[in-house]
Amino acid sequence: MDRRPHALVTGASSGIGAAIVERLLRDGWRVTGISRRPAPFDHPAFDHLSLDLAEVGGIANAVAGIAPTALVHAAGMLKVGGLGSLDHDDGAAMWRLHVDVGERLADALAPHLPNGGRIVLISSRTASGAAGRGQYAATKAALVALARSWAIELAPRGVTVNVVAPQQPRHRC
């Protein structure tokens, strides 16, 4: 039996999700990465689950056989628009991916997380508000309320729930 910690990471094919997978593998974790596109990892401790998270109805069944130590929800998208020109379909798509998918994954996996397990939701510093990014900011801010509520619920089992809001790297010319 493999005793290494096991993380399920969404958004594993690119960006922050891929960076998290890379770091976990380097630190000795087993990782199941979820993404629509194949993830760029050829590692014996990595398994890829091809799943379009926009199809929320299939999420619970897709992860039913997975019993991770940690859930890291890093999948995300950014659509921008100012008041007067908001695209409500874009807002709904961001809500579905950032909030609804996170809820569905946590609902399916939290009962099976071991004592001391982890849930990490990737947010954004934009969650505090930014012009032209209100819809995105709202979805990322909602993750804080979810995390606080779930942390209270899961505390008796020692399962922690955290929101991480990475800062964008600053490029110098």
XYZ file of N, CA, C and O in Angstrom:
692
model
N 0.838 -1.188 0.000
C 0.000 0.000 0.000
C 0.881 1.247 0.000
O 1.815 1.369 0.775
N 0.569 2.177 -0.874
C 1.325 3.423 -0.991
C 0.917 4.355 0.141
O -0.231 4.754 0.253
N 1.867 4.724 0.989
C 1.575 5.566 2.153
C 1.869 7.046 1.914
O 1.734 7.847 2.828
N 2.281 7.389 0.699
C 2.541 8.802 0.414
C 1.228 9.570 0.458
O 0.174 9.045 0.108
N 1.287 10.865 0.841
C 0.068 11.670 0.761
C -0.363 11.790 -0.698
O 0.464 11.722 -1.606
N -1.657 11.953 -0.897
C -2.239 11.970 -2.243
C -3.100 13.222 -2.382
O -4.007 13.449 -1.586
N -2.823 14.009 -3.404
C -3.600 15.223 -3.656
C -4.367 15.088 -4.957
O -3.850 14.562 -5.942
N -5.589 15.587 -4.960
C -6.355 15.769 -6.182
C -6.282 17.260 -6.494
O -6.640 18.075 -5.656
N -5.782 17.603 -7.693
C -5.565 18.997 -8.071
C -6.321 19.292 -9.356
O -6.107 18.623 -10.373
N -7.202 20.288 -9.321
C -7.891 20.705 -10.542
C -7.049 21.740 -11.274
O -6.207 22.403 -10.681
N -7.299 21.863 -12.574
C -6.541 22.820 -13.371
C -5.098 22.387 -13.559
O -4.205 23.210 -13.697
N -4.877 21.080 -13.601
C -3.532 20.521 -13.571
C -2.727 20.711 -14.851
O -1.515 20.512 -14.838
N -3.353 21.117 -15.936
C -2.625 21.170 -17.206
C -1.881 22.472 -17.455
O -1.060 22.543 -18.366
N -2.156 23.512 -16.654
C -1.487 24.785 -16.912
C -1.553 25.694 -15.692
O -2.283 25.425 -14.737
N -0.794 26.775 -15.764
C -0.871 27.825 -14.759
C -0.568 27.378 -13.341
O 0.311 26.547 -13.096
N -1.319 27.930 -12.411
C -1.112 27.658 -10.994
C -1.327 26.181 -10.686
O -0.579 25.581 -9.914
N -2.344 25.569 -11.295
C -2.600 24.147 -11.054
C -1.410 23.289 -11.430
O -1.008 22.394 -10.669
N -0.818 23.541 -12.597
C 0.351 22.774 -13.029
C 1.539 23.010 -12.097
O 2.282 22.073 -11.778
N 1.714 24.246 -11.642
C 2.807 24.546 -10.717
C 2.615 23.813 -9.389
O 3.583 23.319 -8.799
N 1.375 23.715 -8.938
C 1.093 22.985 -7.694
C 1.387 21.503 -7.875
O 2.008 20.870 -7.010
N 0.953 20.931 -8.997
C 1.232 19.516 -9.267
C 2.737 19.272 -9.262
O 3.226 18.338 -8.625
N 3.468 20.125 -9.971
C 4.923 19.968 -10.054
C 5.561 19.984 -8.672
O 6.412 19.153 -8.348
N 5.135 20.922 -7.837
C 5.705 21.035 -6.488
C 5.356 19.823 -5.627
O 6.203 19.277 -4.910
N 4.107 19.378 -5.694
C 3.700 18.222 -4.899
C 4.476 16.973 -5.307
O 4.916 16.200 -4.451
N 4.634 16.760 -6.609
C 5.400 15.602 -7.087
C 6.845 15.682 -6.592
O 7.410 14.685 -6.131
N 7.431 16.863 -6.671
C 8.810 17.061 -6.204
C 8.926 16.778 -4.699
O 9.950 16.291 -4.229
N 7.837 17.068 -3.967
C 7.851 16.850 -2.515
C 7.431 15.443 -2.108
O 7.239 15.171 -0.922
N 7.237 14.562 -3.089
C 6.962 13.155 -2.773
C 5.507 12.763 -2.685
O 5.190 11.671 -2.210
N 4.609 13.606 -3.136
C 3.187 13.278 -3.115
C 2.801 12.453 -4.336
O 3.446 12.527 -5.377
N 1.723 11.710 -4.220
C 1.013 11.170 -5.378
C -0.004 12.230 -5.752
O -0.593 12.875 -4.886
N -0.237 12.401 -7.042
C -1.152 13.449 -7.492
C -2.074 12.905 -8.569
O -1.626 12.248 -9.510
N -3.349 13.188 -8.403
C -4.326 12.992 -9.466
C -4.682 14.381 -9.956
O -5.186 15.200 -9.196
N -4.371 14.653 -11.213
C -4.638 15.959 -11.788
C -5.856 15.920 -12.677
O -5.996 15.017 -13.504
N -6.737 16.882 -12.478
C -7.940 17.000 -13.306
C -7.773 18.196 -14.237
O -7.429 19.293 -13.798
N -8.023 17.952 -15.517
C -8.045 19.023 -16.504
C -8.671 18.494 -17.782
O -8.794 17.280 -17.953
N -9.090 19.421 -18.642
C -9.648 19.026 -19.935
C -8.556 18.530 -20.861
O -8.737 17.574 -21.594
N -7.426 19.239 -20.833
C -6.300 18.890 -21.698
C -5.332 17.989 -20.945
O -5.244 18.058 -19.716
N -4.575 17.189 -21.671
C -3.562 16.364 -20.998
C -2.581 17.237 -20.220
O -2.184 18.306 -20.678
N -2.228 16.781 -19.054
C -1.272 17.517 -18.227
C 0.147 17.172 -18.666
O 0.404 16.058 -19.107
N 1.070 18.115 -18.543
C 2.425 17.928 -19.071
C 3.361 17.176 -18.124
O 4.529 17.502 -18.020
N 2.856 16.154 -17.455
C 3.686 15.444 -16.480
C 3.821 13.978 -16.862
O 2.830 13.291 -17.094
N 5.060 13.535 -16.921
C 5.354 12.125 -17.118
C 6.085 11.680 -15.863
O 7.309 11.770 -15.774
N 5.301 11.282 -14.874
C 5.856 10.957 -13.562
C 5.092 9.746 -13.032
O 3.863 9.693 -13.145
N 5.777 8.796 -12.448
C 5.085 7.586 -11.972
C 4.062 7.845 -10.863
O 3.156 7.031 -10.667
N 4.164 8.970 -10.170
C 3.225 9.271 -9.083
C 2.092 10.178 -9.548
O 1.309 10.656 -8.735
N 1.992 10.404 -10.862
C 0.958 11.291 -11.403
C -0.038 10.509 -12.242
O 0.335 9.731 -13.105
N -1.318 10.737 -11.955
C -2.414 10.198 -12.768
C -3.239 11.373 -13.259
O -3.528 12.301 -12.492
N -3.625 11.312 -14.525
C -4.446 12.379 -15.092
C -5.876 11.900 -15.258
O -6.116 10.792 -15.734
N -6.810 12.725 -14.830
C -8.227 12.471 -15.023
C -8.747 13.539 -15.968
O -8.811 14.716 -15.602
N -9.050 13.146 -17.188
C -9.558 14.088 -18.181
C -11.022 14.355 -17.884
O -11.851 13.440 -17.954
N -11.321 15.591 -17.525
C -12.676 15.930 -17.125
C -12.929 17.400 -17.415
O -12.123 18.257 -17.048
N -14.027 17.674 -18.087
C -14.443 19.059 -18.316
C -15.295 19.463 -17.120
O -16.436 19.017 -16.978
N -14.741 20.275 -16.245
C -15.429 20.654 -15.014
C -16.674 21.499 -15.262
O -17.490 21.654 -14.359
N -16.838 22.013 -16.481
C -18.066 22.743 -16.807
C -19.264 21.800 -16.845
O -20.403 22.229 -16.698
N -19.001 20.527 -17.008
C -20.047 19.494 -16.975
C -20.197 19.024 -15.531
O -19.773 17.930 -15.175
N -20.795 19.861 -14.697
C -20.811 19.627 -13.252
C -21.549 18.353 -12.842
O -21.244 17.772 -11.807
N -22.489 17.913 -13.647
C -23.260 16.726 -13.289
C -22.432 15.453 -13.181
O -22.829 14.518 -12.485
N -21.277 15.396 -13.822
C -20.462 14.184 -13.798
C -19.338 14.198 -12.789
O -18.596 13.216 -12.668
N -19.191 15.276 -12.042
C -18.047 15.406 -11.140
C -18.046 14.349 -10.040
O -17.037 13.674 -9.817
N -19.145 14.183 -9.333
C -19.186 13.240 -8.206
C -18.842 11.829 -8.656
O -18.057 11.135 -7.992
N -19.395 11.398 -9.773
C -19.089 10.051 -10.272
C -17.635 9.934 -10.698
O -17.003 8.896 -10.483
N -17.090 10.985 -11.299
C -15.711 10.943 -11.785
C -14.698 10.795 -10.657
O -13.646 10.187 -10.843
N -15.002 11.348 -9.491
C -14.049 11.291 -8.377
C -14.447 10.272 -7.310
O -13.775 10.160 -6.283
N -15.491 9.495 -7.573
C -16.008 8.572 -6.561
C -14.964 7.570 -6.069
O -14.956 7.210 -4.901
N -14.078 7.122 -6.912
C -13.096 6.119 -6.500
C -11.797 6.702 -5.990
O -10.843 5.968 -5.740
N -11.732 8.010 -5.826
C -10.499 8.675 -5.408
C -10.609 9.046 -3.937
O -11.605 9.608 -3.511
N -9.592 8.706 -3.163
C -9.585 9.016 -1.732
C -8.310 9.786 -1.395
O -7.355 9.232 -0.854
N -8.274 11.076 -1.723
C -7.047 11.844 -1.502
C -6.870 12.271 -0.052
O -7.800 12.227 0.755
N -5.664 12.695 0.239
C -5.335 13.333 1.509
C -5.700 14.806 1.444
O -6.015 15.426 2.455
N -5.628 15.358 0.222
C -5.863 16.788 0.032
C -6.581 17.036 -1.282
O -6.355 16.339 -2.269
N -7.432 18.066 -1.268
C -8.088 18.577 -2.467
C -7.568 19.986 -2.686
O -7.624 20.819 -1.775
N -7.057 20.249 -3.894
C -6.615 21.591 -4.256
C -7.414 22.000 -5.489
O -7.240 21.426 -6.568
N -8.302 22.974 -5.312
C -9.132 23.444 -6.428
C -8.493 24.686 -7.019
O -8.653 25.799 -6.534
N -7.721 24.461 -8.104
C -6.976 25.549 -8.741
C -7.522 25.922 -10.110
O -7.067 26.899 -10.698
N -8.465 25.154 -10.634
C -9.006 25.473 -11.962
C -9.685 26.836 -11.919
O -10.385 27.162 -10.958
N -9.462 27.606 -12.942
C -10.076 28.924 -12.962
C -10.073 29.538 -14.336
O -9.425 29.045 -15.266
N -10.816 30.622 -14.447
C -10.870 31.395 -15.680
C -11.160 32.833 -15.307
O -11.743 33.107 -14.259
N -10.743 33.746 -16.150
C -10.971 35.164 -15.914
C -11.644 35.757 -17.139
O -11.118 35.682 -18.244
N -12.819 36.302 -16.918
C -13.536 37.067 -17.942
C -13.770 38.442 -17.341
O -14.160 38.556 -16.181
N -13.537 39.474 -18.109
C -13.662 40.829 -17.586
C -14.787 41.570 -18.291
O -15.161 41.244 -19.416
N -15.304 42.566 -17.614
C -16.339 43.413 -18.189
C -16.814 44.419 -17.166
O -17.023 44.084 -16.005
N -16.983 45.649 -17.605
C -17.450 46.700 -16.715
C -18.960 46.773 -16.677
O -19.656 46.212 -17.535
N -19.444 47.469 -15.684
C -20.890 47.674 -15.566
C -21.412 48.333 -16.836
O -20.790 49.243 -17.378
N -22.537 47.854 -17.290
C -23.120 48.340 -18.532
C -22.791 47.455 -19.710
O -23.429 47.536 -20.750
N -21.780 46.592 -19.538
C -21.424 45.674 -20.617
C -21.082 44.286 -20.091
O -20.308 43.557 -20.701
N -21.656 43.929 -18.931
C -21.377 42.609 -18.353
C -21.944 41.507 -19.241
O -23.045 41.622 -19.767
N -21.193 40.448 -19.357
C -21.657 39.254 -20.049
C -22.104 38.274 -18.960
O -21.276 37.701 -18.250
N -23.392 38.103 -18.828
C -23.929 37.294 -17.736
C -23.613 35.815 -17.904
O -23.489 35.097 -16.909
N -23.445 35.374 -19.130
C -23.022 33.989 -19.350
C -21.597 33.784 -18.849
O -21.290 32.752 -18.252
N -20.735 34.763 -19.076
C -19.374 34.675 -18.545
C -19.387 34.643 -17.022
O -18.663 33.867 -16.400
N -20.218 35.487 -16.410
C -20.319 35.497 -14.953
C -20.789 34.157 -14.415
O -20.252 33.643 -13.438
N -21.783 33.580 -15.073
C -22.297 32.276 -14.641
C -21.248 31.183 -14.817
O -21.120 30.289 -13.972
N -20.487 31.247 -15.908
C -19.442 30.244 -16.144
C -18.351 30.328 -15.078
O -17.866 29.296 -14.597
N -17.967 31.557 -14.700
C -16.961 31.702 -13.639
C -17.500 31.196 -12.313
O -16.781 30.529 -11.562
N -18.759 31.511 -11.999
C -19.358 31.028 -10.752
C -19.375 29.500 -10.736
O -19.017 28.867 -9.744
N -19.779 28.915 -11.856
C -19.846 27.454 -11.942
C -18.465 26.843 -11.700
O -18.315 25.927 -10.901
N -17.440 27.361 -12.379
C -16.107 26.772 -12.258
C -15.476 27.035 -10.890
O -14.963 26.119 -10.248
N -15.518 28.265 -10.424
C -14.826 28.594 -9.180
C -15.574 28.110 -7.946
O -14.968 27.535 -7.038
N -16.882 28.332 -7.902
C -17.654 28.066 -6.685
C -18.377 26.718 -6.754
O -18.189 25.865 -5.887
N -19.200 26.524 -7.767
C -20.003 25.303 -7.852
C -19.122 24.053 -7.947
O -19.367 23.062 -7.258
N -18.088 24.100 -8.775
C -17.200 22.936 -8.886
C -16.491 22.683 -7.553
O -16.388 21.537 -7.107
N -16.024 23.744 -6.896
C -15.400 23.577 -5.590
C -16.340 22.939 -4.589
O -15.952 22.045 -3.829
N -17.592 23.395 -4.582
C -18.605 22.799 -3.686
C -18.804 21.320 -3.986
O -18.853 20.489 -3.080
N -18.950 21.002 -5.262
C -19.217 19.611 -5.647
C -18.042 18.690 -5.307
O -18.237 17.567 -4.840
N -16.828 19.170 -5.553
C -15.666 18.351 -5.210
C -15.551 18.154 -3.703
O -15.324 17.033 -3.231
N -15.700 19.224 -2.947
C -15.610 19.108 -1.491
C -16.718 18.216 -0.953
O -16.485 17.396 -0.056
N -17.910 18.345 -1.492
C -19.031 17.523 -1.043
C -18.758 16.044 -1.292
O -19.068 15.193 -0.456
N -18.163 15.742 -2.438
C -17.879 14.343 -2.775
C -16.677 13.796 -2.008
O -16.665 12.613 -1.632
N -15.680 14.635 -1.769
C -14.423 14.137 -1.207
C -14.253 14.338 0.295
O -13.591 13.534 0.954
N -14.814 15.391 0.870
C -14.588 15.689 2.294
C -14.966 14.532 3.221
O -14.219 14.261 4.172
N -16.071 13.829 2.975
C -16.389 12.722 3.878
C -15.325 11.620 3.893
O -15.247 10.840 4.843
N -14.478 11.569 2.861
C -13.471 10.518 2.748
C -12.062 11.010 3.056
O -11.127 10.213 3.051
N -11.912 12.323 3.288
C -10.597 12.827 3.659
C -10.208 12.248 5.011
O -11.040 12.148 5.915
N -8.956 11.891 5.178
C -8.531 11.356 6.475
C -8.469 12.470 7.515
O -8.425 13.656 7.174
N -8.452 12.084 8.774
C -8.207 13.065 9.822
C -6.893 13.762 9.482
O -5.920 13.112 9.115
N -6.887 15.070 9.575
C -5.704 15.834 9.208
C -5.617 16.157 7.723
O -4.618 16.699 7.272
N -6.658 15.839 6.964
C -6.671 16.131 5.532
C -6.727 17.627 5.267
O -6.821 18.442 6.185
N -6.679 17.981 3.990
C -6.602 19.382 3.599
C -7.516 19.679 2.423
O -7.631 18.882 1.497
N -8.125 20.853 2.454
C -8.825 21.415 1.301
C -8.215 22.790 1.087
O -8.145 23.597 2.018
N -7.761 23.047 -0.140
C -7.173 24.333 -0.489
C -7.906 24.864 -1.708
O -7.998 24.182 -2.738
N -8.441 26.061 -1.586
C -9.144 26.726 -2.680
C -8.282 27.883 -3.161
O -7.877 28.736 -2.363
N -8.002 27.906 -4.446
C -7.171 28.981 -4.989
C -8.071 30.144 -5.372
O -8.974 30.020 -6.188
N -7.810 31.273 -4.759
C -8.576 32.490 -4.989
C -7.718 33.482 -5.750
O -6.866 33.088 -6.553
N -7.919 34.731 -5.477
C -7.175 35.804 -6.136
C -7.213 37.028 -5.239
O -8.195 37.254 -4.531
N -6.178 37.820 -5.321
C -6.191 39.081 -4.577
C -7.263 40.006 -5.122
O -7.683 40.947 -4.453
N -7.762 39.720 -6.303
C -8.851 40.495 -6.899
C -10.153 40.298 -6.131
O -11.091 41.070 -6.300
N -10.214 39.294 -5.262
C -11.432 39.028 -4.492
C -11.878 40.238 -3.685
O -13.062 40.362 -3.352
N -10.982 41.151 -3.384
C -11.363 42.350 -2.633
C -11.931 43.437 -3.544
O -12.360 44.474 -3.059
N -11.947 43.189 -4.852
C -12.558 44.117 -5.795
C -11.558 44.737 -6.743
O -10.425 45.016 -6.359
N -12.005 44.908 -7.975
C -11.188 45.564 -8.996
C -12.112 46.017 -10.123
O -13.022 45.285 -10.518
N -11.878 47.222 -10.626
C -12.703 47.753 -11.702
C -12.689 46.809 -12.897
O -11.636 46.305 -13.288
N -13.863 46.546 -13.444
C -13.985 45.685 -14.608
C -13.899 44.205 -14.319
O -13.989 43.389 -15.230
N -13.729 43.857 -13.046
C -13.574 42.451 -12.682
C -14.534 42.029 -11.574
O -14.264 41.100 -10.824
N -15.657 42.713 -11.488
C -16.602 42.454 -10.405
C -17.122 41.034 -10.364
O -17.219 40.429 -9.291
N -17.479 40.486 -11.507
C -18.009 39.117 -11.533
C -16.948 38.128 -11.070
O -17.220 37.223 -10.273
N -15.734 38.281 -11.566
C -14.627 37.412 -11.166
C -14.355 37.566 -9.670
O -14.226 36.576 -8.942
N -14.280 38.814 -9.211
C -14.007 39.085 -7.801
C -15.062 38.437 -6.902
O -14.734 37.871 -5.857
N -16.319 38.489 -7.318
C -17.393 37.898 -6.520
C -17.225 36.391 -6.372
O -17.439 35.837 -5.296
N -16.827 35.735 -7.452
C -16.660 34.272 -7.362
C -15.501 33.912 -6.452
O -15.581 32.953 -5.686
N -14.437 34.691 -6.519
C -13.269 34.394 -5.691
C -13.526 34.754 -4.224
O -13.050 34.070 -3.321
N -14.293 35.815 -3.981
C -14.641 36.183 -2.608
C -15.546 35.127 -1.975
O -15.448 34.856 -0.777
N -16.406 34.507 -2.767
C -17.294 33.464 -2.246
C -16.512 32.287 -1.684
O -16.970 31.614 -0.756
N -15.326 32.041 -2.209
C -14.511 30.930 -1.711
C -14.126 31.117 -0.256
O -13.991 30.149 0.491
N -13.971 32.362 0.173
C -13.624 32.638 1.570
C -14.761 32.185 2.490
O -14.523 31.542 3.518
N -15.993 32.503 2.129
C -17.139 32.095 2.951
C -17.272 30.572 2.986
O -17.566 29.991 4.039
N -17.062 29.933 1.844
C -17.107 28.468 1.825
C -16.042 27.892 2.748
O -16.320 27.005 3.565
N -14.824 28.395 2.610
C -13.720 27.862 3.404
C -13.956 28.050 4.901
O -13.723 27.125 5.688
N -14.429 29.210 5.291
C -14.683 29.437 6.726
C -15.754 28.491 7.256
O -15.631 27.931 8.347
N -16.805 28.316 6.468
C -17.892 27.424 6.891
C -17.428 25.976 6.959
O -17.707 25.260 7.929
N -16.724 25.532 5.936
C -16.247 24.150 5.918
C -15.203 23.903 6.996
O -15.160 22.818 7.590
N -14.350 24.901 7.266
C -13.331 24.736 8.301
C -13.976 24.478 9.658
O -13.517 23.620 10.417
N -15.047 25.192 9.950
C -15.764 24.980 11.211
C -16.346 23.573 11.246
O -16.250 22.863 12.245
N -16.933 23.164 10.140
C -17.568 21.848 10.057
C -16.558 20.706 10.156
O -16.829 19.677 10.778
N -15.383 20.876 9.562
C -14.401 19.793 9.494
C -13.366 19.835 10.612
O -12.573 18.898 10.761
N -13.357 20.895 11.406
C -12.366 21.039 12.482
C -12.324 19.845 13.434
O -11.225 19.437 13.836
N -13.454 19.251 13.816
C -13.367 18.116 14.737
C -12.537 16.944 14.196
O -12.016 16.149 14.973
N -12.383 16.862 12.884
C -11.573 15.796 12.275
C -10.162 16.265 11.974
O -9.371 15.522 11.394
N -9.843 17.509 12.311
C -8.516 18.030 12.041
C -8.275 18.318 10.566
O -7.132 18.484 10.145
N -9.343 18.407 9.776
C -9.228 18.750 8.363
C -9.210 20.269 8.258
O -10.113 20.932 8.769
N -8.178 20.808 7.624
C -8.089 22.251 7.462
C -8.597 22.655 6.089
O -8.491 21.911 5.124
N -9.156 23.845 6.040
C -9.657 24.407 4.784
C -9.069 25.809 4.677
O -9.248 26.625 5.572
N -8.372 26.058 3.581
C -7.707 27.340 3.396
C -7.969 27.896 2.009
O -8.185 27.150 1.058
N -7.932 29.209 1.932
C -7.998 29.914 0.661
C -6.641 30.562 0.459
O -6.128 31.239 1.354
N -6.065 30.346 -0.704
C -4.781 30.935 -1.047
C -5.017 31.879 -2.216
O -5.623 31.493 -3.214
N -4.553 33.110 -2.061
C -4.700 34.116 -3.102
C -3.325 34.536 -3.586
O -2.728 35.466 -3.049
N -2.794 33.819 -4.580
C -1.438 34.136 -5.053
C -1.358 35.529 -5.640
O -2.302 36.031 -6.240
N -0.228 36.134 -5.467
C 0.031 37.431 -6.073
C 0.638 37.199 -7.439
O 1.485 36.336 -7.620
N 0.196 37.985 -8.401
C 0.751 37.897 -9.744
C 2.218 38.314 -9.696
O 2.551 39.299 -9.050
N 3.073 37.584 -10.395
C 4.480 38.022 -10.435
C 4.593 39.352 -11.173
O 3.851 39.601 -12.139
N 5.457 40.192 -10.712
C 5.661 41.489 -11.369
C 6.873 41.367 -12.293
O 7.915 40.895 -11.890
N 6.665 41.780 -13.515
C 7.745 41.718 -14.498
C 8.437 43.067 -14.576
O 7.784 44.105 -14.662
N 9.725 43.039 -14.566
C 10.490 44.283 -14.689
C 11.024 44.406 -16.107
O 11.456 43.445 -16.715
N 11.025 45.602 -16.595
C 11.566 45.846 -17.942
C 13.013 46.218 -17.869
O 13.505 46.760 -16.975
